Amino acid sequence: MKTEYTFNSSELESLLKECSKKGITELVVHDPEIAGNKSRLLHFFKVVEKDAPELFVSIKVNPSLIDSEVCSQALRINCSLEIPASSDVKKNRDGAELLVFDKKFYAKKCSLLNNAGLVFGMELFYADNSCDTLKSFKDRVDFICAQYPNHIDFPQTENAEENSSAKVTGVFSGNDIRYARDIAFACRTFYSAGRAVAWFNSVLKPVRLSASQFFADFAEWQRVNNCDYRSGFVPENEPHSEIEKMQLLFLSIKYEEKKVSDVFPVVKDIVLLNGALSRVVAEGVESVIETQYHPDDLLGPESFDLEAFSNDVCMEHCSVRVFLNDGDVDYKVL
């Protein structure tokens, strides 16, 4: 049974040593002082390293703090950095309000995280200020997906209180809000719960769709198949293998619709192999999968261009065992 404990910031560090005794293996830290103060953040990382090195920590961090020093210290613990991706309302010289989302700033921070090999997630909102529009929200979704976050969180899809922050305005209608919520929930299902970060952008290229349009289409598929948020479906409560079946079924439909079905065997192999690898890491579940291509090719740089891969790489049917080898994820062709 999952047990949760809540600590205030003054208690947190002193209680880290007790985590293992209490059987706590994961810790979520949303502390404004730690998230917004670099010295406090670095100090907290060092305390975790010293007192609870086995703990997995998910910690919200103001993106302005992310630099090489923060990345270096974060690598010393088992963690995921949660990065709010916010837009600001500013006034131009004429006093008119404008929506500003600094892509250059976020791209730089995400590049630092990716280059360091850190796990990180992004947090997005829609219709949370007077200047936001459906178009700008979709643009943020497209941009964030291109930064390869491990997961994308939409707090407004997780509880009614957060959803109340989405307000109808003259530029963001009630229908727009419902459409944005559908996109957010579809992304939460397909990308985050589906652990799609490793292959998502590559899979989009052959079907010539933006991330936001892909999620809008998947949202419609979820509605028709009674697994959208209106049905009470909670993607995080589903086994990953079930989400994977949904992904493959929907992808097969889109690849046929876009007349690129000949590329789908590569897509299927990549989804199955990465899914098996993720389940070893997350659940310790070993498996044997059947692929049409050799796993070395599927996990190589050629797989970033699926159409070229389909044309240039020879098929080689393989039975692949995915397993833990001295604590590390490994695979072997049987």
CSV table of C-alpha atoms in Angstrom, one decimal:
chain,number,residue,atom,x,y,z
A,1,MET,CA,0.0,0.0,0.0
A,2,LYS,CA,1.2,3.5,-0.9
A,3,THR,CA,1.8,5.6,2.2
A,4,GLU,CA,2.4,9.4,2.0
A,5,TYR,CA,4.0,11.7,4.5
A,6,THR,CA,4.0,15.4,4.5
A,7,PHE,CA,6.8,17.5,6.0
A,8,ASN,CA,7.2,21.3,6.2
A,9,SER,CA,10.5,22.8,5.0
A,10,SER,CA,12.0,23.1,8.5
A,11,GLU,CA,11.4,19.4,9.2
A,12,LEU,CA,12.5,18.1,5.9
A,13,GLU,CA,16.3,18.0,6.1
A,14,SER,CA,16.3,16.7,9.7
A,15,LEU,CA,14.0,13.8,8.7
A,16,LEU,CA,15.8,12.7,5.6
A,17,LYS,CA,17.8,10.1,7.7
A,18,GLU,CA,14.5,8.6,8.8
A,19,CYS,CA,13.2,7.9,5.2
A,20,SER,CA,14.8,4.4,4.9
A,21,LYS,CA,13.5,3.5,8.4
A,22,LYS,CA,10.0,4.5,7.4
A,23,GLY,CA,10.2,2.7,4.1
A,24,ILE,CA,10.1,5.9,2.1
A,25,THR,CA,11.7,5.4,-1.3
A,26,GLU,CA,10.4,8.5,-3.1
A,27,LEU,CA,10.2,12.1,-2.0
A,28,VAL,CA,8.4,15.0,-3.8
A,29,VAL,CA,9.7,18.5,-2.8
A,30,HIS,CA,7.7,21.6,-3.7
A,31,ASP,CA,9.3,24.1,-1.4
A,32,PRO,CA,9.5,27.7,-2.6
A,33,GLU,CA,12.6,28.5,-0.7
A,34,ILE,CA,14.5,25.5,-2.1
A,35,ALA,CA,13.1,26.0,-5.6
A,36,GLY,CA,14.0,29.6,-5.8
A,37,ASN,CA,17.3,29.9,-3.9
A,38,LYS,CA,20.4,28.4,-5.5
A,39,SER,CA,22.4,28.0,-2.3
A,40,ARG,CA,19.5,26.3,-0.5
A,41,LEU,CA,19.0,24.0,-3.5
A,42,LEU,CA,22.6,23.0,-3.6
A,43,HIS,CA,22.6,22.5,0.2
A,44,PHE,CA,19.6,20.3,-0.1
A,45,PHE,CA,21.2,18.2,-2.8
A,46,LYS,CA,24.2,17.7,-0.6
A,47,VAL,CA,22.1,16.7,2.4
A,48,VAL,CA,20.2,14.1,0.3
A,49,GLU,CA,23.5,12.7,-1.0
A,50,LYS,CA,24.8,12.4,2.6
A,51,ASP,CA,21.8,11.3,4.5
A,52,ALA,CA,19.5,9.5,2.0
A,53,PRO,CA,21.5,8.5,-1.1
A,54,GLU,CA,19.0,5.7,-1.9
A,55,LEU,CA,16.0,8.1,-2.1
A,56,PHE,CA,14.5,9.2,-5.4
A,57,VAL,CA,13.7,12.9,-5.2
A,58,SER,CA,11.3,14.8,-7.5
A,59,ILE,CA,12.0,18.5,-6.8
A,60,LYS,CA,10.5,21.6,-8.3
A,61,VAL,CA,13.2,24.1,-9.4
A,62,ASN,CA,13.0,27.6,-10.7
A,63,PRO,CA,14.5,27.3,-14.2
A,64,SER,CA,16.6,30.5,-13.6
A,65,LEU,CA,18.7,28.5,-11.1
A,66,ILE,CA,19.7,25.8,-13.6
A,67,ASP,CA,23.4,26.1,-14.5
A,68,SER,CA,26.4,23.7,-14.7
A,69,GLU,CA,26.9,23.8,-10.9
A,70,VAL,CA,23.3,22.8,-10.2
A,71,CYS,CA,23.4,20.1,-12.9
A,72,SER,CA,26.7,18.7,-11.5
A,73,GLN,CA,25.3,18.4,-8.0
A,74,ALA,CA,22.0,17.0,-9.1
A,75,LEU,CA,23.9,14.2,-10.9
A,76,ARG,CA,25.2,13.0,-7.5
A,77,ILE,CA,21.7,12.0,-6.3
A,78,ASN,CA,18.8,10.0,-7.8
A,79,CYS,CA,16.4,12.8,-8.8
A,80,SER,CA,14.0,14.4,-11.3
A,81,LEU,CA,13.9,18.2,-11.7
A,82,GLU,CA,10.5,19.6,-12.2
A,83,ILE,CA,10.6,22.8,-14.2
A,84,PRO,CA,7.6,25.2,-14.5
A,85,ALA,CA,7.3,26.6,-18.0
A,86,SER,CA,5.5,29.8,-17.6
A,87,SER,CA,4.5,32.7,-19.9
A,88,ASP,CA,4.5,36.3,-18.7
A,89,VAL,CA,2.2,39.2,-19.6
A,90,LYS,CA,4.1,42.4,-20.4
A,91,LYS,CA,3.2,45.8,-21.8
A,92,ASN,CA,4.6,47.2,-25.0
A,93,ARG,CA,5.4,50.9,-25.5
A,94,ASP,CA,1.7,51.6,-26.3
A,95,GLY,CA,0.6,50.0,-23.0
A,96,ALA,CA,-0.9,47.0,-24.8
A,97,GLU,CA,-0.5,43.7,-22.9
A,98,LEU,CA,1.5,41.0,-24.7
A,99,LEU,CA,2.1,37.3,-23.9
A,100,VAL,CA,5.8,36.5,-23.7
A,101,PHE,CA,7.2,32.9,-23.6
A,102,ASP,CA,10.9,32.9,-23.7
A,103,LYS,CA,11.8,29.9,-25.9
A,104,LYS,CA,15.5,30.8,-26.1
A,105,PHE,CA,15.7,30.8,-22.3
A,106,TYR,CA,13.9,27.4,-21.9
A,107,ALA,CA,15.8,25.9,-24.7
A,108,LYS,CA,19.1,26.8,-23.1
A,109,LYS,CA,18.1,25.4,-19.7
A,110,CYS,CA,16.7,22.1,-21.3
A,111,SER,CA,20.0,21.8,-23.3
A,112,LEU,CA,22.0,22.0,-20.0
A,113,LEU,CA,19.8,19.3,-18.5
A,114,ASN,CA,19.9,17.0,-21.5
A,115,ASN,CA,23.6,17.4,-22.0
A,116,ALA,CA,24.1,16.5,-18.3
A,117,GLY,CA,21.9,13.4,-18.7
A,118,LEU,CA,19.5,14.5,-16.0
A,119,VAL,CA,15.9,13.4,-15.8
A,120,PHE,CA,13.5,16.4,-15.9
A,121,GLY,CA,9.9,17.2,-16.4
A,122,MET,CA,8.1,20.4,-17.5
A,123,GLU,CA,4.9,21.9,-16.0
A,124,LEU,CA,2.4,23.6,-18.4
A,125,PHE,CA,-0.8,25.6,-17.8
A,126,TYR,CA,-3.4,26.9,-20.3
A,127,ALA,CA,-5.7,30.0,-20.0
A,128,ASP,CA,-4.0,31.1,-16.8
A,129,ASN,CA,-3.6,34.7,-17.8
A,130,SER,CA,-5.5,37.4,-19.7
A,131,CYS,CA,-3.3,37.1,-22.9
A,132,ASP,CA,-3.1,33.4,-23.4
A,133,THR,CA,-4.7,31.8,-26.4
A,134,LEU,CA,-5.3,28.3,-27.7
A,135,LYS,CA,-2.8,28.9,-30.4
A,136,SER,CA,-0.1,30.1,-28.0
A,137,PHE,CA,-0.8,27.1,-25.7
A,138,LYS,CA,-0.4,24.7,-28.6
A,139,ASP,CA,2.8,26.4,-29.6
A,140,ARG,CA,4.2,25.9,-26.0
A,141,VAL,CA,3.2,22.2,-26.2
A,142,ASP,CA,5.0,21.8,-29.5
A,143,PHE,CA,8.1,23.6,-28.2
A,144,ILE,CA,8.3,21.7,-24.9
A,145,CYS,CA,8.0,18.3,-26.6
A,146,ALA,CA,10.9,19.3,-28.8
A,147,GLN,CA,13.1,19.7,-25.7
A,148,TYR,CA,12.8,16.0,-24.7
A,149,PRO,CA,11.5,16.3,-21.1
A,150,ASN,CA,10.9,12.9,-19.4
A,151,HIS,CA,7.3,13.9,-18.7
A,152,ILE,CA,5.0,16.9,-19.1
A,153,ASP,CA,2.7,17.8,-16.2
A,154,PHE,CA,-0.6,19.7,-16.6
A,155,PRO,CA,-1.8,20.4,-13.0
A,156,GLN,CA,-5.1,21.6,-14.4
A,157,THR,CA,-6.0,18.0,-15.6
A,158,GLU,CA,-5.2,16.5,-12.2
A,159,ASN,CA,-7.7,18.1,-9.9
A,160,ALA,CA,-10.7,20.4,-10.0
A,161,GLU,CA,-9.0,23.1,-7.9
A,162,GLU,CA,-6.2,23.6,-10.4
A,163,ASN,CA,-8.6,23.4,-13.4
A,164,SER,CA,-10.5,26.4,-11.9
A,165,SER,CA,-7.4,28.6,-12.7
A,166,ALA,CA,-8.4,28.3,-16.4
A,167,LYS,CA,-10.5,31.3,-17.1
A,168,VAL,CA,-12.6,32.2,-20.1
A,169,THR,CA,-11.3,35.5,-21.7
A,170,GLY,CA,-12.0,37.4,-24.9
A,171,VAL,CA,-9.2,35.4,-26.6
A,172,PHE,CA,-9.6,32.0,-24.9
A,173,SER,CA,-13.2,30.8,-25.1
A,174,GLY,CA,-14.8,28.0,-23.1
A,175,ASN,CA,-14.5,25.7,-26.2
A,176,ASP,CA,-10.8,26.6,-26.4
A,177,ILE,CA,-10.4,25.6,-22.7
A,178,ARG,CA,-12.1,22.3,-23.3
A,179,TYR,CA,-9.9,21.7,-26.4
A,180,ALA,CA,-6.7,22.6,-24.4
A,181,ARG,CA,-7.7,20.2,-21.6
A,182,ASP,CA,-8.2,17.4,-24.2
A,183,ILE,CA,-4.7,18.1,-25.6
A,184,ALA,CA,-3.2,18.2,-22.1
A,185,PHE,CA,-4.9,14.9,-21.0
A,186,ALA,CA,-3.9,13.2,-24.2
A,187,CYS,CA,-0.3,14.3,-23.7
A,188,ARG,CA,-0.4,13.1,-20.1
A,189,THR,CA,-1.6,9.7,-21.3
A,190,PHE,CA,0.5,9.1,-24.5
A,191,TYR,CA,3.7,11.0,-23.7
A,192,SER,CA,4.1,10.9,-19.9
A,193,ALA,CA,2.3,7.7,-18.8
A,194,GLY,CA,3.4,6.2,-22.0
A,195,ARG,CA,7.1,7.0,-21.4
A,196,ALA,CA,7.5,8.2,-25.0
A,197,VAL,CA,10.3,10.7,-24.6
A,198,ALA,CA,12.9,8.5,-26.3
A,199,TRP,CA,11.0,8.1,-29.5
A,200,PHE,CA,8.1,10.6,-29.7
A,201,ASN,CA,9.7,13.3,-31.9
A,202,SER,CA,11.1,10.7,-34.3
A,203,VAL,CA,7.7,9.1,-34.6
A,204,LEU,CA,6.0,12.4,-35.4
A,205,LYS,CA,8.2,13.1,-38.5
A,206,PRO,CA,6.8,10.6,-40.9
A,207,VAL,CA,3.1,11.6,-40.2
A,208,ARG,CA,4.0,15.3,-40.6
A,209,LEU,CA,2.1,16.4,-37.5
A,210,SER,CA,2.9,18.8,-34.8
A,211,ALA,CA,2.9,17.5,-31.2
A,212,SER,CA,-0.2,19.5,-30.3
A,213,GLN,CA,-2.2,18.3,-33.4
A,214,PHE,CA,-1.1,14.7,-32.7
A,215,PHE,CA,-2.4,15.0,-29.1
A,216,ALA,CA,-5.6,16.6,-30.3
A,217,ASP,CA,-6.2,13.6,-32.6
A,218,PHE,CA,-5.3,11.2,-29.8
A,219,ALA,CA,-7.7,13.0,-27.5
A,220,GLU,CA,-10.5,12.3,-30.0
A,221,TRP,CA,-9.5,8.6,-30.1
A,222,GLN,CA,-9.6,8.5,-26.3
A,223,ARG,CA,-13.1,10.0,-26.3
A,224,VAL,CA,-14.4,7.4,-28.8
A,225,ASN,CA,-12.7,4.6,-26.9
A,226,ASN,CA,-14.0,5.7,-23.6
A,227,CYS,CA,-10.6,6.3,-22.0
A,228,ASP,CA,-10.6,10.1,-21.8
A,229,TYR,CA,-10.8,12.1,-18.6
A,230,ARG,CA,-14.6,12.3,-18.8
A,231,SER,CA,-14.8,8.5,-18.5
A,232,GLY,CA,-12.7,8.6,-15.3
A,233,PHE,CA,-9.7,7.1,-17.0
A,234,VAL,CA,-6.5,7.7,-14.9
A,235,PRO,CA,-3.4,6.9,-17.1
A,236,GLU,CA,-1.1,6.7,-14.1
A,237,ASN,CA,-3.1,3.9,-12.7
A,238,GLU,CA,-2.8,1.8,-15.8
A,239,PRO,CA,0.0,-0.7,-16.3
A,240,HIS,CA,2.5,0.7,-18.8
A,241,SER,CA,2.0,-2.3,-21.1
A,242,GLU,CA,-1.6,-1.3,-21.5
A,243,ILE,CA,-0.7,2.3,-22.4
A,244,GLU,CA,1.8,0.8,-24.9
A,245,LYS,CA,-1.0,-1.1,-26.6
A,246,MET,CA,-3.0,2.1,-26.9
A,247,GLN,CA,0.0,3.9,-28.4
A,248,LEU,CA,0.7,1.2,-31.0
A,249,LEU,CA,-2.9,0.9,-32.0
A,250,PHE,CA,-3.3,4.7,-32.5
A,251,LEU,CA,0.1,5.0,-34.3
A,252,SER,CA,-0.9,2.2,-36.7
A,253,ILE,CA,-4.1,4.2,-37.5
A,254,LYS,CA,-2.2,7.5,-38.1
A,255,TYR,CA,0.5,5.8,-40.2
A,256,GLU,CA,-2.1,4.2,-42.4
A,257,GLU,CA,-4.1,7.5,-42.6
A,258,LYS,CA,-0.9,9.4,-43.7
A,259,LYS,CA,0.0,6.6,-46.2
A,260,VAL,CA,3.3,5.7,-44.5
A,261,SER,CA,2.3,2.2,-43.2
A,262,ASP,CA,5.6,0.9,-44.7
A,263,VAL,CA,7.5,2.7,-41.9
A,264,PHE,CA,5.2,1.3,-39.1
A,265,PRO,CA,7.2,-1.9,-38.5
A,266,VAL,CA,10.2,0.2,-37.4
A,267,VAL,CA,7.9,2.3,-35.2
A,268,LYS,CA,6.4,-0.8,-33.6
A,269,ASP,CA,9.9,-2.2,-32.8
A,270,ILE,CA,11.1,1.0,-31.3
A,271,VAL,CA,8.0,1.4,-29.1
A,272,LEU,CA,8.2,-2.2,-28.0
A,273,LEU,CA,12.0,-2.2,-27.3
A,274,ASN,CA,12.0,1.2,-25.4
A,275,GLY,CA,8.9,0.1,-23.5
A,276,ALA,CA,10.5,-3.1,-22.3
A,277,LEU,CA,13.6,-1.2,-21.3
A,278,SER,CA,11.5,1.3,-19.3
A,279,ARG,CA,9.7,-1.5,-17.5
A,280,VAL,CA,12.9,-3.0,-16.3
A,281,VAL,CA,13.9,0.4,-14.9
A,282,ALA,CA,10.6,1.3,-13.4
A,283,GLU,CA,9.1,-2.0,-12.3
A,284,GLY,CA,12.0,-4.4,-12.5
A,285,VAL,CA,10.0,-6.5,-15.0
A,286,GLU,CA,12.1,-8.5,-17.4
A,287,SER,CA,10.6,-9.6,-20.8
A,288,VAL,CA,11.3,-11.1,-24.2
A,289,ILE,CA,10.0,-9.2,-27.2
A,290,GLU,CA,9.9,-10.0,-30.9
A,291,THR,CA,11.4,-7.4,-33.3
A,292,GLN,CA,11.7,-7.2,-37.0
A,293,TYR,CA,15.0,-5.3,-36.8
A,294,HIS,CA,18.2,-5.9,-34.7
A,295,PRO,CA,18.0,-4.0,-31.3
A,296,ASP,CA,21.5,-2.4,-31.9
A,297,ASP,CA,20.1,-0.7,-35.0
A,298,LEU,CA,16.8,0.3,-33.3
A,299,LEU,CA,18.8,2.0,-30.5
A,300,GLY,CA,21.3,3.5,-32.8
A,301,PRO,CA,21.4,7.0,-34.3
A,302,GLU,CA,19.8,5.8,-37.5
A,303,SER,CA,16.5,5.5,-35.7
A,304,PHE,CA,16.1,9.3,-35.5
A,305,ASP,CA,15.1,9.3,-39.1
A,306,LEU,CA,12.5,6.5,-39.4
A,307,GLU,CA,11.8,6.8,-43.1
A,308,ALA,CA,15.6,6.6,-43.9
A,309,PHE,CA,15.9,3.7,-41.4
A,310,SER,CA,13.0,1.8,-43.1
A,311,ASN,CA,14.7,2.2,-46.5
A,312,ASP,CA,18.3,1.6,-45.6
A,313,VAL,CA,18.4,-0.9,-42.7
A,314,CYS,CA,17.9,-4.6,-43.4
A,315,MET,CA,15.2,-6.5,-41.5
A,316,GLU,CA,16.5,-9.1,-39.1
A,317,HIS,CA,13.9,-10.9,-37.0
A,318,CYS,CA,15.1,-11.1,-33.4
A,319,SER,CA,13.8,-12.4,-30.1
A,320,VAL,CA,15.2,-10.0,-27.6
A,321,ARG,CA,15.5,-10.6,-23.8
A,322,VAL,CA,15.5,-7.3,-21.8
A,323,PHE,CA,16.8,-7.7,-18.3
A,324,LEU,CA,18.8,-6.3,-15.4
A,325,ASN,CA,22.5,-7.2,-15.4
A,326,ASP,CA,24.3,-6.3,-12.1
A,327,GLY,CA,21.8,-3.5,-11.6
A,328,ASP,CA,22.1,-2.1,-15.1
A,329,VAL,CA,19.6,-2.5,-17.9
A,330,ASP,CA,20.7,-4.8,-20.7
A,331,TYR,CA,19.4,-6.8,-23.6
A,332,LYS,CA,20.4,-9.9,-25.4
A,333,VAL,CA,19.4,-11.4,-28.8
A,334,LEU,CA,18.3,-15.0,-28.1
